[in-house]
PDB file of C-alpha atoms in Angstrom:
ATOM      1  CA  UNK S  14     107.660 104.872 127.004  1.00  0.00           C
ATOM      2  CA  UNK S  15     107.436 103.022 123.703  1.00  0.00           C
ATOM      3  CA  UNK S  16     110.175 102.529 121.134  1.00  0.00           C
ATOM      4  CA  UNK S  17     109.517 102.257 117.433  1.00  0.00           C
ATOM      5  CA  UNK S  18     112.210 101.520 114.921  1.00  0.00           C
ATOM      6  CA  UNK S  19     111.411 102.089 111.251  1.00  0.00           C
ATOM      7  CA  UNK S  20     113.591 100.343 108.683  1.00  0.00           C
ATOM      8  CA  UNK S  21     113.329 101.540 105.088  1.00  0.00           C
ATOM      9  CA  UNK S  22     115.295 102.491 101.990  1.00  0.00           C
ATOM     10  CA  UNK S  23     115.999 105.792 100.232  1.00  0.00           C
ATOM     11  CA  UNK S  24     117.172 109.101 101.614  1.00  0.00           C
ATOM     12  CA  UNK S  25     114.804 112.024 101.960  1.00  0.00           C
ATOM     13  CA  UNK S  26     116.000 115.327 100.529  1.00  0.00           C
ATOM     14  CA  UNK S  27     112.744 117.286 100.542  1.00  0.00           C
ATOM     15  CA  UNK S  28     112.949 119.944 103.248  1.00  0.00           C
ATOM     16  CA  UNK S  29     109.131 120.156 103.515  1.00  0.00           C
ATOM     17  CA  UNK S  30     109.001 116.496 104.445  1.00  0.00           C
ATOM     18  CA  UNK S  31     111.851 116.704 106.933  1.00  0.00           C
ATOM     19  CA  UNK S  32     110.028 119.566 108.730  1.00  0.00           C
ATOM     20  CA  UNK S  33     106.733 117.692 108.785  1.00  0.00           C
ATOM     21  CA  UNK S  34     108.275 114.482 110.146  1.00  0.00           C
ATOM     22  CA  UNK S  35     110.234 116.411 112.785  1.00  0.00           C
ATOM     23  CA  UNK S  36     107.018 118.078 113.906  1.00  0.00           C
ATOM     24  CA  UNK S  37     105.300 114.721 114.541  1.00  0.00           C
ATOM     25  CA  UNK S  38     108.376 113.273 116.255  1.00  0.00           C
ATOM     26  CA  UNK S  39     108.443 116.273 118.577  1.00  0.00           C
ATOM     27  CA  UNK S  40     104.788 115.745 119.429  1.00  0.00           C
ATOM     28  CA  UNK S  41     105.523 112.056 120.173  1.00  0.00           C
ATOM     29  CA  UNK S  42     108.425 112.821 122.531  1.00  0.00           C
ATOM     30  CA  UNK S  43     106.585 112.010 125.776  1.00  0.00           C
ATOM     31  CA  UNK S  44     105.105 108.722 124.665  1.00  0.00           C
ATOM     32  CA  UNK S  45     107.328 107.134 122.035  1.00  0.00           C
ATOM     33  CA  UNK S  46     110.782 107.426 120.555  1.00  0.00           C
ATOM     34  CA  UNK S  47     111.068 106.919 116.808  1.00  0.00           C
ATOM     35  CA  UNK S  48     114.309 105.815 115.208  1.00  0.00           C
ATOM     36  CA  UNK S  49     114.793 105.573 111.466  1.00  0.00           C
ATOM     37  CA  UNK S  50     117.203 103.115 109.837  1.00  0.00           C
ATOM     38  CA  UNK S  51     117.629 104.259 106.227  1.00  0.00           C
ATOM     39  CA  UNK S  52     119.348 101.721 103.997  1.00  0.00           C
ATOM     40  CA  UNK S  53     120.651 101.867 100.454  1.00  0.00           C
ATOM     41  CA  UNK S  54     118.696  99.055  98.827  1.00  0.00           C
ATOM     42  CA  UNK S  55     116.361  96.075  99.297  1.00  0.00           C
ATOM     43  CA  UNK S  56     119.248  93.663  99.889  1.00  0.00           C
ATOM     44  CA  UNK S  57     120.544  95.706 102.827  1.00  0.00           C
ATOM     45  CA  UNK S  58     116.988  96.097 104.118  1.00  0.00           C
ATOM     46  CA  UNK S  59     116.477  92.319 104.105  1.00  0.00           C
ATOM     47  CA  UNK S  60     119.788  91.761 105.928  1.00  0.00           C
ATOM     48  CA  UNK S  61     118.951  94.359 108.591  1.00  0.00           C
ATOM     49  CA  UNK S  62     115.384  93.084 108.996  1.00  0.00           C
ATOM     50  CA  UNK S  63     116.568  89.525 109.595  1.00  0.00           C
ATOM     51  CA  UNK S  64     118.371  90.756 112.743  1.00  0.00           C
ATOM     52  CA  UNK S  65     115.033  91.829 114.267  1.00  0.00           C
ATOM     53  CA  UNK S  66     113.142  89.301 116.342  1.00  0.00           C
ATOM     54  CA  UNK S  67     109.727  90.938 115.920  1.00  0.00           C
ATOM     55  CA  UNK S  68     108.563  93.240 113.162  1.00  0.00           C
ATOM     56  CA  UNK S  69     105.562  94.319 111.141  1.00  0.00           C
ATOM     57  CA  UNK S  70     105.700  95.002 107.405  1.00  0.00           C
ATOM     58  CA  UNK S  71     103.948  97.781 105.559  1.00  0.00           C
ATOM     59  CA  UNK S  72     102.829  96.016 102.423  1.00  0.00           C
ATOM     60  CA  UNK S  73     100.289  97.038  99.776  1.00  0.00           C
ATOM     61  CA  UNK S  74      98.607  93.616 100.057  1.00  0.00           C
ATOM     62  CA  UNK S  75      98.370  93.692 103.857  1.00  0.00           C
ATOM     63  CA  UNK S  76      95.370  94.332 106.110  1.00  0.00           C
ATOM     64  CA  UNK S  77      93.608  97.678 105.565  1.00  0.00           C
ATOM     65  CA  UNK S  78      92.853  98.951 109.066  1.00  0.00           C
ATOM     66  CA  UNK S  79      90.972 102.078 110.043  1.00  0.00           C
ATOM     67  CA  UNK S  80      92.932 104.446 112.296  1.00  0.00           C
ATOM     68  CA  UNK S  81      91.147 103.016 115.356  1.00  0.00           C
ATOM     69  CA  UNK S  82      92.055  99.465 114.321  1.00  0.00           C
ATOM     70  CA  UNK S  83      95.644 100.519 113.569  1.00  0.00           C
ATOM     71  CA  UNK S  84      95.912 102.040 117.049  1.00  0.00           C
ATOM     72  CA  UNK S  85      94.609  98.843 118.659  1.00  0.00           C
ATOM     73  CA  UNK S  86      96.961  96.649 116.594  1.00  0.00           C
ATOM     74  CA  UNK S  87      99.948  98.851 117.413  1.00  0.00           C
ATOM     75  CA  UNK S  88      99.330  99.031 121.169  1.00  0.00           C
ATOM     76  CA  UNK S  89      98.614  95.282 121.402  1.00  0.00           C
ATOM     77  CA  UNK S  90     101.862  94.495 119.569  1.00  0.00           C
ATOM     78  CA  UNK S  91     103.874  96.960 121.683  1.00  0.00           C
ATOM     79  CA  UNK S  92     102.508  95.473 124.904  1.00  0.00           C
ATOM     80  CA  UNK S  93     103.259  91.936 123.692  1.00  0.00           C
ATOM     81  CA  UNK S  94     106.760  92.823 122.498  1.00  0.00           C
ATOM     82  CA  UNK S  95     108.015  94.629 125.623  1.00  0.00           C
ATOM     83  CA  UNK S  96     107.180  98.174 124.452  1.00  0.00           C
ATOM     84  CA  UNK S  97     109.388  97.964 121.350  1.00  0.00           C
ATOM     85  CA  UNK S  98     108.385  97.338 117.780  1.00  0.00           C
ATOM     86  CA  UNK S  99     110.059  97.436 114.413  1.00  0.00           C
ATOM     87  CA  UNK S 100     108.246  98.516 111.242  1.00  0.00           C
ATOM     88  CA  UNK S 101     109.561  97.684 107.772  1.00  0.00           C
ATOM     89  CA  UNK S 102     108.702  99.769 104.704  1.00  0.00           C
ATOM     90  CA  UNK S 103     109.628  98.187 101.380  1.00  0.00           C
ATOM     91  CA  UNK S 104     111.153  99.914  98.372  1.00  0.00           C
ATOM     92  CA  UNK S 105     109.370 100.425  95.022  1.00  0.00           C
ATOM     93  CA  UNK S 106     109.638  96.693  94.252  1.00  0.00           C
ATOM     94  CA  UNK S 107     107.941  95.694  97.515  1.00  0.00           C
ATOM     95  CA  UNK S 108     109.303  93.401 100.200  1.00  0.00           C
ATOM     96  CA  UNK S 109     110.741  89.946  99.549  1.00  0.00           C
ATOM     97  CA  UNK S 110     108.809  86.846 100.618  1.00  0.00           C
ATOM     98  CA  UNK S 111     111.658  86.066 103.078  1.00  0.00           C
ATOM     99  CA  UNK S 112     111.002  89.360 104.874  1.00  0.00           C
ATOM    100  CA  UNK S 113     107.213  89.019 104.768  1.00  0.00           C
ATOM    101  CA  UNK S 114     107.199  85.367 105.957  1.00  0.00           C
ATOM    102  CA  UNK S 115     108.765  86.242 109.335  1.00  0.00           C
ATOM    103  CA  UNK S 116     106.583  89.331 109.942  1.00  0.00           C
ATOM    104  CA  UNK S 117     104.153  89.456 112.878  1.00  0.00           C
ATOM    105  CA  UNK S 118     101.669  91.111 110.562  1.00  0.00           C
ATOM    106  CA  UNK S 119     101.314  92.853 107.175  1.00  0.00           C
ATOM    107  CA  UNK S 120      99.597  96.231 107.193  1.00  0.00           C
ATOM    108  CA  UNK S 121      98.606  98.328 104.179  1.00  0.00           C
ATOM    109  CA  UNK S 122      98.177 102.089 104.509  1.00  0.00           C
ATOM    110  CA  UNK S 123      96.144 102.159 101.302  1.00  0.00           C
ATOM    111  CA  UNK S 124      95.618 100.287  98.044  1.00  0.00           C
ATOM    112  CA  UNK S 125      97.098 103.382  96.360  1.00  0.00           C
ATOM    113  CA  UNK S 126     100.810 103.566  95.620  1.00  0.00           C
ATOM    114  CA  UNK S 127     102.545 106.459  97.383  1.00  0.00           C
ATOM    115  CA  UNK S 128     106.016 107.928  96.994  1.00  0.00           C
ATOM    116  CA  UNK S 129     108.279 106.782  99.829  1.00  0.00           C
ATOM    117  CA  UNK S 130     108.256 110.377 101.087  1.00  0.00           C
ATOM    118  CA  UNK S 131     104.470 110.441 101.418  1.00  0.00           C
ATOM    119  CA  UNK S 132     104.447 106.928 102.941  1.00  0.00           C
ATOM    120  CA  UNK S 133     106.759 108.142 105.703  1.00  0.00           C
ATOM    121  CA  UNK S 134     104.622 111.173 106.393  1.00  0.00           C
ATOM    122  CA  UNK S 135     101.436 109.072 106.531  1.00  0.00           C
ATOM    123  CA  UNK S 136     103.105 106.535 108.820  1.00  0.00           C
ATOM    124  CA  UNK S 137     104.430 109.059 111.334  1.00  0.00           C
ATOM    125  CA  UNK S 138     101.081 110.857 111.468  1.00  0.00           C
ATOM    126  CA  UNK S 139      99.266 107.531 111.968  1.00  0.00           C
ATOM    127  CA  UNK S 140     101.685 106.603 114.773  1.00  0.00           C
ATOM    128  CA  UNK S 141     100.970 109.945 116.436  1.00  0.00           C
ATOM    129  CA  UNK S 142      97.226 109.434 115.876  1.00  0.00           C
ATOM    130  CA  UNK S 143      97.434 105.864 117.253  1.00  0.00           C
ATOM    131  CA  UNK S 144      98.956 107.079 120.532  1.00  0.00           C
ATOM    132  CA  UNK S 145      96.471 109.957 120.779  1.00  0.00           C
ATOM    133  CA  UNK S 146      93.634 107.426 120.377  1.00  0.00           C
ATOM    134  CA  UNK S 147      95.287 105.253 123.062  1.00  0.00           C
ATOM    135  CA  UNK S 148      95.541 108.265 125.401  1.00  0.00           C
ATOM    136  CA  UNK S 149      91.918 109.163 124.667  1.00  0.00           C
ATOM    137  CA  UNK S 150      92.720 112.691 123.454  1.00  0.00           C
ATOM    138  CA  UNK S 151      90.502 114.674 121.097  1.00  0.00           C
ATOM    139  CA  UNK S 152      92.998 114.589 118.179  1.00  0.00           C
ATOM    140  CA  UNK S 153      91.120 111.725 116.507  1.00  0.00           C
ATOM    141  CA  UNK S 154      87.439 112.416 116.648  1.00  0.00           C
TER     142      UNK S 154
ATOM    143  CA  UNK O   5      94.002 119.943  78.705  1.00  0.00           C
ATOM    144  CA  UNK O   6      91.994 118.768  81.688  1.00  0.00           C
ATOM    145  CA  UNK O   7      90.450 120.887  84.436  1.00  0.00           C
ATOM    146  CA  UNK O   8      90.041 119.687  87.981  1.00  0.00           C
ATOM    147  CA  UNK O   9      88.273 121.706  90.625  1.00  0.00           C
ATOM    148  CA  UNK O  10      88.696 120.614  94.229  1.00  0.00           C
ATOM    149  CA  UNK O  11      86.119 121.846  96.751  1.00  0.00           C
ATOM    150  CA  UNK O  12      86.998 121.446 100.422  1.00  0.00           C
ATOM    151  CA  UNK O  13      87.000 123.174 103.804  1.00  0.00           C
ATOM    152  CA  UNK O  14      89.740 124.539 106.048  1.00  0.00           C
ATOM    153  CA  UNK O  15      92.660 126.791 105.240  1.00  0.00           C
ATOM    154  CA  UNK O  16      96.190 125.439 105.048  1.00  0.00           C
ATOM    155  CA  UNK O  17      98.835 127.321 107.011  1.00  0.00           C
ATOM    156  CA  UNK O  18     101.669 124.782 106.948  1.00  0.00           C
ATOM    157  CA  UNK O  19     104.396 126.097 104.670  1.00  0.00           C
ATOM    158  CA  UNK O  20     105.763 122.568 104.050  1.00  0.00           C
ATOM    159  CA  UNK O  21     102.424 121.525 102.613  1.00  0.00           C
ATOM    160  CA  UNK O  22     102.011 124.642 100.489  1.00  0.00           C
ATOM    161  CA  UNK O  23     105.435 123.966  98.913  1.00  0.00           C
ATOM    162  CA  UNK O  24     104.654 120.308  98.282  1.00  0.00           C
ATOM    163  CA  UNK O  25     101.290 121.037  96.659  1.00  0.00           C
ATOM    164  CA  UNK O  26     102.790 123.821  94.513  1.00  0.00           C
ATOM    165  CA  UNK O  27     105.447 121.383  93.322  1.00  0.00           C
ATOM    166  CA  UNK O  28     102.837 118.870  92.060  1.00  0.00           C
ATOM    167  CA  UNK O  29     100.697 121.617  90.490  1.00  0.00           C
ATOM    168  CA  UNK O  30     103.762 122.841  88.614  1.00  0.00           C
ATOM    169  CA  UNK O  31     104.432 119.343  87.323  1.00  0.00           C
ATOM    170  CA  UNK O  32     100.789 119.083  86.193  1.00  0.00           C
ATOM    171  CA  UNK O  33     100.876 122.384  84.240  1.00  0.00           C
ATOM    172  CA  UNK O  34     100.977 120.829  80.766  1.00  0.00           C
ATOM    173  CA  UNK O  35      98.201 118.326  81.270  1.00  0.00           C
ATOM    174  CA  UNK O  36      95.776 119.640  83.883  1.00  0.00           C
ATOM    175  CA  UNK O  37      94.862 122.805  85.715  1.00  0.00           C
ATOM    176  CA  UNK O  38      93.925 122.425  89.366  1.00  0.00           C
ATOM    177  CA  UNK O  39      91.747 124.958  91.122  1.00  0.00           C
ATOM    178  CA  UNK O  40      90.987 124.852  94.824  1.00  0.00           C
ATOM    179  CA  UNK O  41      87.793 126.220  96.330  1.00  0.00           C
ATOM    180  CA  UNK O  42      88.385 126.461 100.075  1.00  0.00           C
ATOM    181  CA  UNK O  43      85.253 127.064 102.127  1.00  0.00           C
ATOM    182  CA  UNK O  44      84.643 127.862 105.771  1.00  0.00           C
ATOM    183  CA  UNK O  45      82.393 124.994 106.803  1.00  0.00           C
ATOM    184  CA  UNK O  46      80.325 121.976 105.716  1.00  0.00           C
ATOM    185  CA  UNK O  47      77.232 124.098 105.103  1.00  0.00           C
ATOM    186  CA  UNK O  48      79.072 126.319 102.598  1.00  0.00           C
ATOM    187  CA  UNK O  49      80.627 123.220 101.031  1.00  0.00           C
ATOM    188  CA  UNK O  50      77.208 121.664 100.480  1.00  0.00           C
ATOM    189  CA  UNK O  51      75.855 124.880  98.957  1.00  0.00           C
ATOM    190  CA  UNK O  52      78.831 125.197  96.581  1.00  0.00           C
ATOM    191  CA  UNK O  53      78.734 121.507  95.653  1.00  0.00           C
ATOM    192  CA  UNK O  54      75.054 121.681  94.721  1.00  0.00           C
ATOM    193  CA  UNK O  55      75.998 124.165  91.945  1.00  0.00           C
ATOM    194  CA  UNK O  56      78.173 121.518  90.267  1.00  0.00           C
ATOM    195  CA  UNK O  57      76.556 119.290  87.677  1.00  0.00           C
ATOM    196  CA  UNK O  58      79.068 116.454  87.984  1.00  0.00           C
ATOM    197  CA  UNK O  59      81.337 115.646  90.883  1.00  0.00           C
ATOM    198  CA  UNK O  60      83.069 112.834  92.719  1.00  0.00           C
ATOM    199  CA  UNK O  61      83.304 112.649  96.518  1.00  0.00           C
ATOM    200  CA  UNK O  62      86.287 111.537  98.537  1.00  0.00           C
ATOM    201  CA  UNK O  63      84.648 109.543 101.281  1.00  0.00           C
ATOM    202  CA  UNK O  64      86.123 107.075 103.767  1.00  0.00           C
ATOM    203  CA  UNK O  65      83.427 104.524 102.865  1.00  0.00           C
ATOM    204  CA  UNK O  66      83.933 104.839  99.110  1.00  0.00           C
ATOM    205  CA  UNK O  67      85.668 102.487  96.677  1.00  0.00           C
ATOM    206  CA  UNK O  68      89.307 101.704  97.495  1.00  0.00           C
ATOM    207  CA  UNK O  69      91.080 101.821  94.126  1.00  0.00           C
ATOM    208  CA  UNK O  70      94.712 101.063  93.399  1.00  0.00           C
ATOM    209  CA  UNK O  71      96.586 103.907  91.682  1.00  0.00           C
ATOM    210  CA  UNK O  72      96.068 102.202  88.311  1.00  0.00           C
ATOM    211  CA  UNK O  73      92.325 101.916  88.944  1.00  0.00           C
ATOM    212  CA  UNK O  74      92.175 105.530  90.182  1.00  0.00           C
ATOM    213  CA  UNK O  75      93.877 106.680  86.976  1.00  0.00           C
ATOM    214  CA  UNK O  76      91.407 104.746  84.832  1.00  0.00           C
ATOM    215  CA  UNK O  77      88.402 106.081  86.812  1.00  0.00           C
ATOM    216  CA  UNK O  78      89.675 109.650  86.594  1.00  0.00           C
ATOM    217  CA  UNK O  79      90.398 109.619  82.863  1.00  0.00           C
ATOM    218  CA  UNK O  80      87.083 107.889  82.057  1.00  0.00           C
ATOM    219  CA  UNK O  81      85.179 110.502  84.084  1.00  0.00           C
ATOM    220  CA  UNK O  82      87.110 113.399  82.531  1.00  0.00           C
ATOM    221  CA  UNK O  83      86.423 112.102  79.021  1.00  0.00           C
ATOM    222  CA  UNK O  84      82.744 111.645  79.823  1.00  0.00           C
ATOM    223  CA  UNK O  85      82.395 115.064  81.462  1.00  0.00           C
ATOM    224  CA  UNK O  86      84.038 117.192  78.750  1.00  0.00           C
ATOM    225  CA  UNK O  87      87.538 117.267  80.280  1.00  0.00           C
ATOM    226  CA  UNK O  88      86.371 118.863  83.529  1.00  0.00           C
ATOM    227  CA  UNK O  89      85.740 117.259  86.868  1.00  0.00           C
ATOM    228  CA  UNK O  90      84.993 118.432  90.362  1.00  0.00           C
ATOM    229  CA  UNK O  91      86.252 116.583  93.458  1.00  0.00           C
ATOM    230  CA  UNK O  92      84.729 117.141  96.900  1.00  0.00           C
ATOM    231  CA  UNK O  93      86.651 116.506 100.115  1.00  0.00           C
ATOM    232  CA  UNK O  94      84.562 116.503 103.270  1.00  0.00           C
ATOM    233  CA  UNK O  95      85.454 118.038 106.606  1.00  0.00           C
ATOM    234  CA  UNK O  96      86.136 116.047 109.823  1.00  0.00           C
ATOM    235  CA  UNK O  97      82.452 115.102 110.111  1.00  0.00           C
ATOM    236  CA  UNK O  98      82.324 113.639 106.596  1.00  0.00           C
ATOM    237  CA  UNK O  99      80.002 114.644 103.769  1.00  0.00           C
ATOM    238  CA  UNK O 100      76.232 114.926 104.078  1.00  0.00           C
ATOM    239  CA  UNK O 101      73.984 112.353 102.436  1.00  0.00           C
ATOM    240  CA  UNK O 102      72.616 115.155 100.199  1.00  0.00           C
ATOM    241  CA  UNK O 103      76.119 115.720  98.788  1.00  0.00           C
ATOM    242  CA  UNK O 104      76.920 112.007  98.463  1.00  0.00           C
ATOM    243  CA  UNK O 105      73.588 111.124  96.822  1.00  0.00           C
ATOM    244  CA  UNK O 106      74.271 113.302  93.764  1.00  0.00           C
ATOM    245  CA  UNK O 107      77.919 112.202  93.357  1.00  0.00           C
ATOM    246  CA  UNK O 108      79.063 110.344  90.231  1.00  0.00           C
ATOM    247  CA  UNK O 109      81.150 108.138  92.490  1.00  0.00           C
ATOM    248  CA  UNK O 110      82.566 107.850  96.018  1.00  0.00           C
ATOM    249  CA  UNK O 111      86.295 107.194  96.285  1.00  0.00           C
ATOM    250  CA  UNK O 112      88.268 106.442  99.440  1.00  0.00           C
ATOM    251  CA  UNK O 113      92.004 107.158  99.567  1.00  0.00           C
ATOM    252  CA  UNK O 114      92.382 104.801 102.530  1.00  0.00           C
ATOM    253  CA  UNK O 115      90.438 103.334 105.442  1.00  0.00           C
ATOM    254  CA  UNK O 116      92.760 105.395 107.661  1.00  0.00           C
ATOM    255  CA  UNK O 117      91.742 108.884 108.787  1.00  0.00           C
ATOM    256  CA  UNK O 118      94.134 111.589 107.606  1.00  0.00           C
ATOM    257  CA  UNK O 119      94.466 115.243 108.533  1.00  0.00           C
ATOM    258  CA  UNK O 120      92.995 117.464 105.825  1.00  0.00           C
ATOM    259  CA  UNK O 121      96.535 118.632 105.066  1.00  0.00           C
ATOM    260  CA  UNK O 122      97.751 115.076 104.355  1.00  0.00           C
ATOM    261  CA  UNK O 123      94.568 114.277 102.396  1.00  0.00           C
ATOM    262  CA  UNK O 124      95.298 117.204 100.049  1.00  0.00           C
ATOM    263  CA  UNK O 125      98.889 116.115  99.575  1.00  0.00           C
ATOM    264  CA  UNK O 126      97.861 112.509  98.834  1.00  0.00           C
ATOM    265  CA  UNK O 127      95.183 113.675  96.400  1.00  0.00           C
ATOM    266  CA  UNK O 128      97.424 116.002  94.395  1.00  0.00           C
ATOM    267  CA  UNK O 129     100.147 113.341  94.172  1.00  0.00           C
ATOM    268  CA  UNK O 130      97.582 110.739  93.050  1.00  0.00           C
ATOM    269  CA  UNK O 131      96.254 113.153  90.411  1.00  0.00           C
ATOM    270  CA  UNK O 132      99.800 113.658  89.137  1.00  0.00           C
ATOM    271  CA  UNK O 133     100.376 109.878  89.261  1.00  0.00           C
ATOM    272  CA  UNK O 134      97.067 109.243  87.448  1.00  0.00           C
ATOM    273  CA  UNK O 135      98.085 111.481  84.520  1.00  0.00           C
ATOM    274  CA  UNK O 136     101.579 109.975  84.404  1.00  0.00           C
ATOM    275  CA  UNK O 137      99.986 106.499  84.185  1.00  0.00           C
ATOM    276  CA  UNK O 138      97.693 107.811  81.414  1.00  0.00           C
ATOM    277  CA  UNK O 139     100.711 109.227  79.533  1.00  0.00           C
ATOM    278  CA  UNK O 140     102.573 105.944  80.042  1.00  0.00           C
ATOM    279  CA  UNK O 141     105.569 107.559  81.763  1.00  0.00           C
ATOM    280  CA  UNK O 142     107.880 105.708  84.143  1.00  0.00           C
ATOM    281  CA  UNK O 143     106.767 107.652  87.252  1.00  0.00           C
ATOM    282  CA  UNK O 144     104.444 104.841  88.336  1.00  0.00           C
ATOM    283  CA  UNK O 145     106.199 101.546  87.898  1.00  0.00           C
TER     284      UNK O 145
END
């Protein structure tokens, strides 16, 4: 069983997004638990992130992996970090250099800018996809 | 007023996605009309695409623009093509070389693989974002 903690800012009100995220979390139940830490602003996010010993940042200027590469990166990190990993998603102004400096890695989902709602949806689906690739299922073909 | 036709395969059943897409289309009402041509398979998609005189393909190996670059590309193409543009999204096996060869351009939303549902959501939000950038609004900051 893997544990993934996602630290980010901004509440989600959109019911369509809540349903979609819940659906992926349900599908992940047997392989990984996902916990979300939703903070008010970048200052709180930095404070919370500094408590983590190992984390990866989602940053627009980070590496641009394919889904196969993302799966490999994720599983390698989880195995190295005792099955637990923390992912940090920055607010609209990006992450501070203090946060990025301590990160194990910087990953970019795309060069495009997404709303934080869409970022969360993409991330949870990629996490699900990453574990399906790891299990060798036919989800990612 | 701009006109964007999106040709793709696979029906959408997820109510959360239908709501999200409708929301962006509503917001686009005053600047662009979006029409979706949903076909059964890649063969039908190729046949339909060949009727179009000018189109752009969404392809995983295409250019990876930022949202600002995507906006500029989109507006330039729309101005060149008489305010109308057709976008082609391939199925899980990608687009055929016949379809890609005739394309004005190949654009990639990300190196990651998305479900076709998430691809449509990303695309409609990026179209909305592209027009907001063009109008100089504060949506994309």
